[in-house]
PDB file of C-alpha atoms in Angstrom:
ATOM      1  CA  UNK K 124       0.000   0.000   0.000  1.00 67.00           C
ATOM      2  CA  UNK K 125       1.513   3.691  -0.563  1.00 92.00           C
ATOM      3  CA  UNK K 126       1.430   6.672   1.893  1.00 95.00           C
ATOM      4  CA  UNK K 127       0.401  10.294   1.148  1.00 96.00           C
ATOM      5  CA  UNK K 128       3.560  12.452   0.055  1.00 97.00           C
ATOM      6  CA  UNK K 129       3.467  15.600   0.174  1.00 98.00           C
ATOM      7  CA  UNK K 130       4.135  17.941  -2.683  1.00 98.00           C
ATOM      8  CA  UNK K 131       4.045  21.361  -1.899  1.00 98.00           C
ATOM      9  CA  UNK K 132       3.355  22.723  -5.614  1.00 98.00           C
ATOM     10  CA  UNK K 133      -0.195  21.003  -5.597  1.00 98.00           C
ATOM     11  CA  UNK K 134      -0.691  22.042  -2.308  1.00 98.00           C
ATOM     12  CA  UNK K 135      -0.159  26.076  -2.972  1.00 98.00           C
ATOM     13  CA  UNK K 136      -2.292  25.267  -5.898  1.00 97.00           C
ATOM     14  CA  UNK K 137      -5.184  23.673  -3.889  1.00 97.00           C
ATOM     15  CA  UNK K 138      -4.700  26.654  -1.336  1.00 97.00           C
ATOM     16  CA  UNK K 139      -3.380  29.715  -3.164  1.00 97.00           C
ATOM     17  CA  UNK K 140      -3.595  32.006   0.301  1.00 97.00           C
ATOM     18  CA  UNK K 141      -0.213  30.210   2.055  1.00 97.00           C
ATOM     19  CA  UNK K 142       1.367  31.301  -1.065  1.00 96.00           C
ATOM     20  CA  UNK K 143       4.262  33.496   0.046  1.00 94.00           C
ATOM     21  CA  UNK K 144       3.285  32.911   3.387  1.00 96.00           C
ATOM     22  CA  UNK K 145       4.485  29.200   4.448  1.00 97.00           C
ATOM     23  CA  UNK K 146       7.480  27.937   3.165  1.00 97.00           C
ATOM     24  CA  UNK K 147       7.598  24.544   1.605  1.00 98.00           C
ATOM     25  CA  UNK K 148       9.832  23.365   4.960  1.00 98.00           C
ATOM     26  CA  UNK K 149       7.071  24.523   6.966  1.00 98.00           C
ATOM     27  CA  UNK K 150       4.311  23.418   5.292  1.00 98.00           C
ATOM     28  CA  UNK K 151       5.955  19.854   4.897  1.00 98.00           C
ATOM     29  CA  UNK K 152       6.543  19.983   9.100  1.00 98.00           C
ATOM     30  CA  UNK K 153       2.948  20.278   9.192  1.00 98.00           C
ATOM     31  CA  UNK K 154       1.781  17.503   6.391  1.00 98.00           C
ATOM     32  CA  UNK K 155       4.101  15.165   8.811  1.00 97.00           C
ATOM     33  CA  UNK K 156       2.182  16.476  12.013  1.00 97.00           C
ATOM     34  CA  UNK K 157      -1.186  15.768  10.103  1.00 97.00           C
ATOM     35  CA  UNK K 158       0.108  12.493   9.391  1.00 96.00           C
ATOM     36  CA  UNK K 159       1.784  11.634  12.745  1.00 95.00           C
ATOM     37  CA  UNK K 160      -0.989  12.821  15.144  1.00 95.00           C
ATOM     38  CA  UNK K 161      -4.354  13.145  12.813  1.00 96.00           C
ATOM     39  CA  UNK K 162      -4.692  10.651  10.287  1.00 96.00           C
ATOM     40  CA  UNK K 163      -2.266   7.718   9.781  1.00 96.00           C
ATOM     41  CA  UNK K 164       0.018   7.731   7.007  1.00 96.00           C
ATOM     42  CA  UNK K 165       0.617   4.060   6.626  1.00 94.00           C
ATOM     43  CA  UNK K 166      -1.144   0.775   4.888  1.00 92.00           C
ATOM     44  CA  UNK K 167      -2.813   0.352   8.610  1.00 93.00           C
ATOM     45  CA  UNK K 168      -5.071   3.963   7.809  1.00 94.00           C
ATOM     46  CA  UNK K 169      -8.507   4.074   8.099  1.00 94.00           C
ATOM     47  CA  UNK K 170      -9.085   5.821   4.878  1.00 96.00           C
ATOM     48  CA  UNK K 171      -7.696   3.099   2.072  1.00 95.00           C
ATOM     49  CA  UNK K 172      -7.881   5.306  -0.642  1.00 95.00           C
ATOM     50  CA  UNK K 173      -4.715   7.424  -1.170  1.00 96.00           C
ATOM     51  CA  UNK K 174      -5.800  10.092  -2.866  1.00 96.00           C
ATOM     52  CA  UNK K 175      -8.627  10.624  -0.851  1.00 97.00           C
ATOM     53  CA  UNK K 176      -5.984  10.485   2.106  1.00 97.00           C
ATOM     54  CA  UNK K 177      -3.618  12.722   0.289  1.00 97.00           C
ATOM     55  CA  UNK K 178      -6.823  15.714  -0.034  1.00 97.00           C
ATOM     56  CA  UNK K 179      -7.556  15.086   3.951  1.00 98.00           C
ATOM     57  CA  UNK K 180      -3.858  15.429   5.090  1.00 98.00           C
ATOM     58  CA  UNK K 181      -3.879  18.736   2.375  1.00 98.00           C
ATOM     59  CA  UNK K 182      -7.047  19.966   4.645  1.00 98.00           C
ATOM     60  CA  UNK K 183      -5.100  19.052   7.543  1.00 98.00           C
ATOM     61  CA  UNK K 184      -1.901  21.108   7.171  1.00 98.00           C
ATOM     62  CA  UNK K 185      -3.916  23.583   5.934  1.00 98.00           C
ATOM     63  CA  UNK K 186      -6.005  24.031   9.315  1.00 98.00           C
ATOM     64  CA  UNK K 187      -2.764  23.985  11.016  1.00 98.00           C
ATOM     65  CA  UNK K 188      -1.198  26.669   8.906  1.00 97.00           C
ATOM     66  CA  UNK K 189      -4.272  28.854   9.411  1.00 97.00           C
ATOM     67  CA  UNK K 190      -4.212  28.338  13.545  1.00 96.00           C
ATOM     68  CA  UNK K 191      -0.547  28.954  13.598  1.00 90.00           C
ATOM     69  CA  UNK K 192      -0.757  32.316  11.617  1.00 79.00           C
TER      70      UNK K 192
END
């Protein structure tokens, strides 16, 4: 089974207002918090589906970039 990866490209293109102001480092940080704490990354996940896994971990990171200014 694959994981989510992040890719910070699609991201910014999903959510065009971190643009400029979270860096790719930071915004990966926060994908791996999503992942770590939130939703499980691994072929043990409740949601199967990658993609659909990849678009929840996206939401994720960016609620946590929001909260954290």
């Amino acid at each position: 089974m694959a994981i989510a990866v992040f890719d910070y490209t699609a991201w910014i293109t999903r959510f065009p207002e971190f643009s400029g102001a979270v860096s790719e480092e930071r915004a990966a940080l926060l994908f791996s918090e999503a992942a770590a704490l939130y939703l499980d990354n691994t072929e043990c996940s409740p949601v199967q589906d990658v993609t659909a896994r990849t678009h929840l971990l996206y939401l994720m990171t960016s609620h946590l970039a929001a909260l954290s200014g």
